[in-house]
Coordinates of C-alpha atoms in Angstrom, one line a residue:
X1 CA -6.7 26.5 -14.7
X2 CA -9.7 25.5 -16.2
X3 CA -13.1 24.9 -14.1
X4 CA -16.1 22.6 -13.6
X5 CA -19.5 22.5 -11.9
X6 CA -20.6 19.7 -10.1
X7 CA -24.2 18.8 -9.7
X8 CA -26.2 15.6 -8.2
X9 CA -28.7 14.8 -10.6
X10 CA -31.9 15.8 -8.3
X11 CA -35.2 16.3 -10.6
X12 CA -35.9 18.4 -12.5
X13 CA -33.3 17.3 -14.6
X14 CA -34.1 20.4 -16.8
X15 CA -32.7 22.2 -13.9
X16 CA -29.4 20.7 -14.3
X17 CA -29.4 21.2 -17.6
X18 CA -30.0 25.1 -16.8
X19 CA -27.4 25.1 -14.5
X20 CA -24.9 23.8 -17.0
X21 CA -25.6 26.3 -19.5
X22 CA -25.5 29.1 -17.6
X23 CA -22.3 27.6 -16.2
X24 CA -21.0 26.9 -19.9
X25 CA -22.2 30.5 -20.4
X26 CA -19.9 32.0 -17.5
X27 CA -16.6 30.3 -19.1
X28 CA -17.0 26.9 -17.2
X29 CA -15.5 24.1 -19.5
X30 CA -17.0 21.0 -17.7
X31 CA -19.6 19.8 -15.8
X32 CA -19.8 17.2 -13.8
X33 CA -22.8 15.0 -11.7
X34 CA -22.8 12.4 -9.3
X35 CA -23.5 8.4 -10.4
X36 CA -25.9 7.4 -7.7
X37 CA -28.6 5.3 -8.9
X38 CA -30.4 4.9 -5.8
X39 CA -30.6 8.2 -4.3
X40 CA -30.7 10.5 -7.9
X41 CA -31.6 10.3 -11.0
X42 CA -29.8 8.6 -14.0
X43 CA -27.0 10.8 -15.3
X44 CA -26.1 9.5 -18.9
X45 CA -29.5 10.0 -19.7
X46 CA -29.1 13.8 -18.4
X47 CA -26.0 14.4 -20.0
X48 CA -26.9 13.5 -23.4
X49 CA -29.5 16.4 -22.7
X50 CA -26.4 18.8 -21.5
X51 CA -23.9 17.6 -24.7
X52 CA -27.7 19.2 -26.4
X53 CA -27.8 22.0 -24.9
X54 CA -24.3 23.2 -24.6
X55 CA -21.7 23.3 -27.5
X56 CA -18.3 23.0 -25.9
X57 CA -19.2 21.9 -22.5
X58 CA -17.0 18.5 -21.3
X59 CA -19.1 16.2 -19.7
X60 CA -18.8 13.3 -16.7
X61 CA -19.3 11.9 -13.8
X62 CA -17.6 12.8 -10.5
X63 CA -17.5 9.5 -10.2
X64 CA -19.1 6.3 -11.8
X65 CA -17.6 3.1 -10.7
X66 CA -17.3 -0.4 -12.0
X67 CA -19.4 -2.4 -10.0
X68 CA -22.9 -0.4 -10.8
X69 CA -22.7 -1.2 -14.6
X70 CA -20.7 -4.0 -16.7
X71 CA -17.6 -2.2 -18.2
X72 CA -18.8 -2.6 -21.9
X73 CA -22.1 -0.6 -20.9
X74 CA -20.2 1.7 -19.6
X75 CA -18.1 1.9 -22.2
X76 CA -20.5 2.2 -24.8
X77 CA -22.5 4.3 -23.2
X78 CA -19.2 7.0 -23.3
X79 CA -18.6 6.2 -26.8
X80 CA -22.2 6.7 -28.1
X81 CA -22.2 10.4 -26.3
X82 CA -19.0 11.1 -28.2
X83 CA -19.8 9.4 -31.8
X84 CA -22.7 12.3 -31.2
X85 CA -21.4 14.8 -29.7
X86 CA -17.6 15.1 -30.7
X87 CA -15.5 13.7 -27.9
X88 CA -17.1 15.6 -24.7
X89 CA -16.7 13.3 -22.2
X90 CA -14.4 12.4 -19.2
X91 CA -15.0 9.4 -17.5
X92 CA -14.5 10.0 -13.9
X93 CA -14.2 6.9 -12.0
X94 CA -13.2 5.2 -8.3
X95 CA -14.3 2.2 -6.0
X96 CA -17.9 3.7 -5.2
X97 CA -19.4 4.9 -2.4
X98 CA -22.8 6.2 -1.8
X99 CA -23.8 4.0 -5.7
X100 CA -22.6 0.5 -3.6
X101 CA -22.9 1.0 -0.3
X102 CA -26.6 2.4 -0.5
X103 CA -27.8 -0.8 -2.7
X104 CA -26.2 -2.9 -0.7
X105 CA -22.7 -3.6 -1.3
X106 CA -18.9 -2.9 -0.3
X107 CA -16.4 -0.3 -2.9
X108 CA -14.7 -2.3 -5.2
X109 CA -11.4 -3.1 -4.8
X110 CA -8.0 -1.0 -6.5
X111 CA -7.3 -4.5 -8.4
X112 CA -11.1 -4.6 -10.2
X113 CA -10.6 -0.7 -10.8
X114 CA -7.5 -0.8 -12.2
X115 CA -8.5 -3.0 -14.8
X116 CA -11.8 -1.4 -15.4
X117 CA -9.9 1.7 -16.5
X118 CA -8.1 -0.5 -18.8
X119 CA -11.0 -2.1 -20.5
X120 CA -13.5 1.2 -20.5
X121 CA -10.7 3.3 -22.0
X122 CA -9.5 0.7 -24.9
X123 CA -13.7 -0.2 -25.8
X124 CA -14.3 3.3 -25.7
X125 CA -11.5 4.0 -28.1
X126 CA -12.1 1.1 -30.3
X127 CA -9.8 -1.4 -29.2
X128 CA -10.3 -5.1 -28.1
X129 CA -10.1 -5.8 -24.1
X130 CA -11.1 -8.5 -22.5
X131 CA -13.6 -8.9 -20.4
X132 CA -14.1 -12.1 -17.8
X133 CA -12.8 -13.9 -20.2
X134 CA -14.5 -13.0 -23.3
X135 CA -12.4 -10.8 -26.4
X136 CA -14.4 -7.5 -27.1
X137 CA -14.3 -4.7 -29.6
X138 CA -17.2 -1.9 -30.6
X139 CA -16.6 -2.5 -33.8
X140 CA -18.6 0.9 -34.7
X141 CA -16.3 3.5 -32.5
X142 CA -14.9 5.5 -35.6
X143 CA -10.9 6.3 -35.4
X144 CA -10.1 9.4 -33.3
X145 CA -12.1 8.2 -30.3
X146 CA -10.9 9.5 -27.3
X147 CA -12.2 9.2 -23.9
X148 CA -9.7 10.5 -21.0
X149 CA -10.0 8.7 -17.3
X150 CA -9.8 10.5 -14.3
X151 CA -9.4 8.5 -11.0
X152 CA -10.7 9.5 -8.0
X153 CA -8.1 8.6 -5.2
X154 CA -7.4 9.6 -1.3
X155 CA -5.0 6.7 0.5
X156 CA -1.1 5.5 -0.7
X157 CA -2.4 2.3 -3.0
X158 CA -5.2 4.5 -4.9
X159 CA -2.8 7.4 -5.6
X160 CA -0.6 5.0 -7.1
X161 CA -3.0 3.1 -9.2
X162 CA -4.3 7.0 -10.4
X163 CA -0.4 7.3 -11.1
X164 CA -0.2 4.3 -13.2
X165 CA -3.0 4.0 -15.4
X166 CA -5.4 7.5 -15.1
X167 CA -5.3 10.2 -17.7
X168 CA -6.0 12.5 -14.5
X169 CA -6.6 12.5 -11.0
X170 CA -9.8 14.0 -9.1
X171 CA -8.9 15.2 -5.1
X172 CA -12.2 15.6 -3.7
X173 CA -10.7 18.1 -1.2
X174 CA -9.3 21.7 -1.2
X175 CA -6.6 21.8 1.3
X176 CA -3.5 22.5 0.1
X177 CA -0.8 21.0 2.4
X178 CA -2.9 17.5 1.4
X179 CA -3.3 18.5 -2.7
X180 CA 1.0 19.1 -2.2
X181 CA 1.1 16.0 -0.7
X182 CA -0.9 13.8 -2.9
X183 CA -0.1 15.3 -6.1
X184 CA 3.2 14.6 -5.4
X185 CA 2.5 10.4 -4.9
X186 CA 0.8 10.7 -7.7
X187 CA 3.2 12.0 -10.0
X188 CA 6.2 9.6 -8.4
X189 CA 4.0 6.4 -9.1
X190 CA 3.6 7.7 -12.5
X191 CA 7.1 8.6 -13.1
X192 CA 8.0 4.9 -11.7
X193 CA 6.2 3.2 -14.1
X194 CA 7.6 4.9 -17.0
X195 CA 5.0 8.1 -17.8
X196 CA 5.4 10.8 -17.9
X197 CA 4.0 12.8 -14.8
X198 CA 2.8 15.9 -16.3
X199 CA 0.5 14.4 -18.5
X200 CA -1.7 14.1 -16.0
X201 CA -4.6 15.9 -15.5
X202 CA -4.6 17.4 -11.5
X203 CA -8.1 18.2 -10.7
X204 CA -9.1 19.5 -7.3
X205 CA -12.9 18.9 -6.6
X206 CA -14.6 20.7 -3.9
X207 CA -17.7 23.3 -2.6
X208 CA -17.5 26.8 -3.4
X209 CA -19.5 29.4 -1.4
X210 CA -19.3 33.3 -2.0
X211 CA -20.1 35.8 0.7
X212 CA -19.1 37.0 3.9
X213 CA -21.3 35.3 6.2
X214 CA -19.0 32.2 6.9
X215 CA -20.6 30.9 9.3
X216 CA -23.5 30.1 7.0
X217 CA -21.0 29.4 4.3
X218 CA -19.6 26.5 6.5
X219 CA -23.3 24.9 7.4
X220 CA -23.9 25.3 3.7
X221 CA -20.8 23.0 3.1
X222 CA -20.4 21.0 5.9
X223 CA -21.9 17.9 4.6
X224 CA -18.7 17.8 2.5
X225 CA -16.7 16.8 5.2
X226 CA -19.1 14.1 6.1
X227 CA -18.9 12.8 3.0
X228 CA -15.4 12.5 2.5
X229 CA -15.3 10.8 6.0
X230 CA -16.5 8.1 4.5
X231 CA -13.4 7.0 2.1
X232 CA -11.4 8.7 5.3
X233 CA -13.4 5.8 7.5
X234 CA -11.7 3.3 4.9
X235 CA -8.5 4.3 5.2
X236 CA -8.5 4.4 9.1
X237 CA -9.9 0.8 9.4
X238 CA -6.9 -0.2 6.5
X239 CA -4.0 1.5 8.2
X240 CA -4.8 2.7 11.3
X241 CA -5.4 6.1 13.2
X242 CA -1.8 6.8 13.0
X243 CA -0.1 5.8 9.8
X244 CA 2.8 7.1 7.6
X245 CA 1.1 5.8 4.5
X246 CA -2.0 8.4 5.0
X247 CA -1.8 12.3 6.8
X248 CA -3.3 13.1 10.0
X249 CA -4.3 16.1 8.4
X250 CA -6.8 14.1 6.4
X251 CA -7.8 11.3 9.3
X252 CA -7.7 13.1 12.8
X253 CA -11.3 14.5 12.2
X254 CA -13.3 11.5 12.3
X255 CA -12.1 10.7 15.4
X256 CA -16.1 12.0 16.4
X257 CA -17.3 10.6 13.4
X258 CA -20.9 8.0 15.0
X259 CA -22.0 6.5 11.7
X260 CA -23.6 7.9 8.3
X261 CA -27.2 8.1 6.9
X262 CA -26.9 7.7 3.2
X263 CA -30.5 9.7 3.0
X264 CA -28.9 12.5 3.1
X265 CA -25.7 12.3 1.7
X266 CA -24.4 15.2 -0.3
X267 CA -26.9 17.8 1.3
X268 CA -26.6 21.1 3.2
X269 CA -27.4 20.2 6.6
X270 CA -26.7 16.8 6.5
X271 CA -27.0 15.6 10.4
X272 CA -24.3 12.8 10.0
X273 CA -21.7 15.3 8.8
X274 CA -22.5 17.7 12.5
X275 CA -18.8 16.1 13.5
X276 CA -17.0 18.0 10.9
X277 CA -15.1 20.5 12.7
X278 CA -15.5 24.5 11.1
X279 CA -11.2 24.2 10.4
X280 CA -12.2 21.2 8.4
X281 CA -14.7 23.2 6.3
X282 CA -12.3 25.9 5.8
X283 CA -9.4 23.5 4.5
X284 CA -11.2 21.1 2.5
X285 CA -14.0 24.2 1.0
X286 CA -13.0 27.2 -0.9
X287 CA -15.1 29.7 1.2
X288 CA -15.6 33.7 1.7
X289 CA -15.5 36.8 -0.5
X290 CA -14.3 36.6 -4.3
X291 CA -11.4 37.9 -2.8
X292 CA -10.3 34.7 -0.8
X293 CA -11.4 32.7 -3.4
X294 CA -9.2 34.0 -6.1
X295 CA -5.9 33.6 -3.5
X296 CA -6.9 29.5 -2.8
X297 CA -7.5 28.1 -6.0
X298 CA -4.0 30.7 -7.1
X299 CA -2.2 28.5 -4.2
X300 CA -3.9 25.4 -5.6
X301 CA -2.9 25.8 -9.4
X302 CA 0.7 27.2 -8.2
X303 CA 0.9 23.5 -6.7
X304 CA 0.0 21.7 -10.0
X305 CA -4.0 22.0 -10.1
X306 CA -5.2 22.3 -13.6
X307 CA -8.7 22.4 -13.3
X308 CA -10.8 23.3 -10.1
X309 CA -14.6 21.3 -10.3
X310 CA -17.3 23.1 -8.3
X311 CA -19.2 21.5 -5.8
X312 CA -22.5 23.5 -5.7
X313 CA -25.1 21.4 -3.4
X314 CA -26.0 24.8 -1.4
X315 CA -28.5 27.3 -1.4
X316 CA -26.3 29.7 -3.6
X317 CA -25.8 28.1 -7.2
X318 CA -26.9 30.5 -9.3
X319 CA -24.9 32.9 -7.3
X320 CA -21.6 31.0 -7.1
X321 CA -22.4 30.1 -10.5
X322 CA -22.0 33.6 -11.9
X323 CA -19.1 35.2 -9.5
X324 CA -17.1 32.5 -10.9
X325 CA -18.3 33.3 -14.5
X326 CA -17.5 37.6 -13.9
X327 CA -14.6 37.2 -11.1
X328 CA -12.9 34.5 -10.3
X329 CA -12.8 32.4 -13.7
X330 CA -11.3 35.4 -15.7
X331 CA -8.7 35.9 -13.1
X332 CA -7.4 32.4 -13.0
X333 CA -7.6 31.5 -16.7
X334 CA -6.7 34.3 -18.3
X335 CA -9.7 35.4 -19.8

C-alpha cells in the first residue's frame, strides 16, 4: 500500500511545501491538495514549488474538475510539470464541488467528465483530441509522457464511468463494507468494457487522527462527513432515500443534514457538518491509537486498496505526519 497526504492549499504556501517534505521524508509517495479557487490558493502554482522541493514525491489534485479550467489548460498545465520534473503527476479529477458550487455554478455532469478524461489524458501525452470542435495536439510533449487519471466517484453511474475510462479510482471515505462494495462496481464496469480490472489504481482517501482521545479525534474530523454529504445530497435527490443503485450505509445520515456553508468547508469544527453522527466519523475516518490504525487501512488493502491518501485538515499534522512516517507506513508497505 502506498500513501499520500492531502492538504488544502491555505497560505503560507511554504507551509504546504514543508508539510510535503517532511511527509516525502517519512516514506509518503504522493501528495495531494484540493482545487478550490475561491476559498484557497492556486495549487499548480504550489506544486511546481513541491515537484522543487521533493525528488520522488507524486503530485495532484484531490480533485480538479473540468468546468474551472478549459481541458487544454489543464492539460498543459500537467504536462509542463512533468516535461520538468519527470512524470510526477496524477491528475485527480470529478464533477466539482466546493470549486463550482462556491463561484456559482452546478458539478458537471458524468457525460462532460467522461470526455474530459479523454481529452486531458491524450493532450497530456501528446496526442490529438478534440476539443468543441477544434483538432488539438501539444506538439512539444516529448514521447514517454505519462499522466495517469484518477476519478473521484460515490453513486452507480460515476463508479462506472471511473471503471471505464480512469487509470484509478479515489473513495473519499474509509469504511470498509462501502470500499467492498464500490470497489467491486468498479472493477465489473471495467471488466465489461473490455479492461482489465486490476489495472486500476484503488485509492481510499480519508482523515487520519492519532491518539486516544476520540472524542477529540472525532470533532477534529467531523467536518469530513459534512463534506461528503454534499455528493451524498446529490445522490439522494437523483435516486431517492431508499435506492438499490446507492447503500443506506452511505445516505441514511443526512437524513439531519439543514444546508451547507461553503466558508467553512473542509475545516475542523465546521458548524454545517454538527449532523454527522460520531459512527459516521468512525466509519468514514481512520481514528485512535497507531494500533487501530494499522488493523483499518490492513482491512482496507486486504479488500483491494493500493494506496491510502491522508486527509490532515486537523490540529495534529505534524503529528499524524510522523506516526505514519515511524509506525504505520513501514508496517503496511513493507519498509
Amino acid at each position: 500500500m502506498d500513501f499520500g497526504l492531502v492538504l488544502q492549499t491555505d497560505p503560507p504556501a511554504s507551509a504546504v511545501v514543508e508539510l510535503m517534505r517532511r511527509a516525502e521524508g517519512g516514506g509518503f509517495t504522493h501528495g495531494w491538495t484540493f482545487d478550490s479557487a475561491v476559498l484557497w490558493q492556486e495549487p499548480f502554482v504550489i506544486h511546481s514549488r513541491i515537484l522543487d522541493h521533493t525528488e520522488r514525491l507524486v503530485v495532484g489534485p484531490m480533485v480538479t474538475n473540468p468546468g474551472t479550467r478549459t481541458w487544454e489548460v489543464t492539460a498543459s498545465t500537467f504536462a509542463t510539470l512533468n516535461d520538468m520534473y519527470g512524470n510526477r503527476t496524477v491528475c485527480g479529477i470529478g464533477r466539482g464541488d466546493s470549486a463550482m458550487r462556491v463561484a456559482g455554478r452546478r458539478p458537471n455532469t458524468l457525460a462532460r467528465l467522461g470526455e474530459a478524461i479523454d481529452v486531458i489524458r491524450d493532450l497530456a501525452e501528446g496526442r490529438e483530441a478534440v476539443v468543441g470542435d477544434q483538432p488539438l495536439r501539444l506538439p512539444w510533449v516529448p514521447d514517454g509522457a505519462r499522466l495517469p487519471v484518477w476519478m473521484a466517484a460515490y453513486g452507480p453511474k460515476a463508479l462506472a464511468l471511473a471503471g471505464q475510462k480512469a487509470d484509478g479510482f479515489i473513495l473519499q471515505l474509509a469504511d470498509p463494507y462501502l470500499t467492498r462494495t464500490m470497489i467491486a462496481a468498479v472493477r465489473a464496469a471495467a471488466a465489461d468494457a473490455g479492461r482489465d480490472p486490476d489495472t486500476i489504481t484503488i485509492c481510499v482517501a480519508a482523515p487520519a487522527y492519532i491518539g486516544d482521545d476520540l472524542a477529540h479525534a472525532r470533532d477534529q474530523c467531523r467536518w469530513f462527513g459534512g463534506m461528503v454529504g454534499n455528493h451524498v445530497a446529490d445522490l439522494v435527490a437523483r435516486y431517492g432515500e431508499h435506492s438499490d443503485l446507492v447503500p443506506e450505509a452511505l445516505t441514511s445520515y443526512i437524513r439531519a443534514r439543514h444546508g451547507y456553508d461553503y466558508g467553512h468547508h473542509g475545516r475542523a469544527g465546521n458548524p454545517s457538518a454538527d449532523f454527522v453522527p460520531d459512527e459516521v466519523v468512525d466509519r468514514f475516518c481512520v481514528l485512535g491509537p497507531v494500533d487501530a490504525h494499522i488493523a483499518k487501512l490492513r482491512e482496507l488493502r486486504d479488500l483491494g486498496v493500493d494506496h491510502f491518501a491522508v486527509y490532515a485538515m486537523h490540529d495534529a499534522r505534524e503529528t499524524v505526519i510522523d506516526s505514519y512516517a515511524e509506525e504505520v507506513i513501514p508496517a503496511l508497505a513493507g519498509r
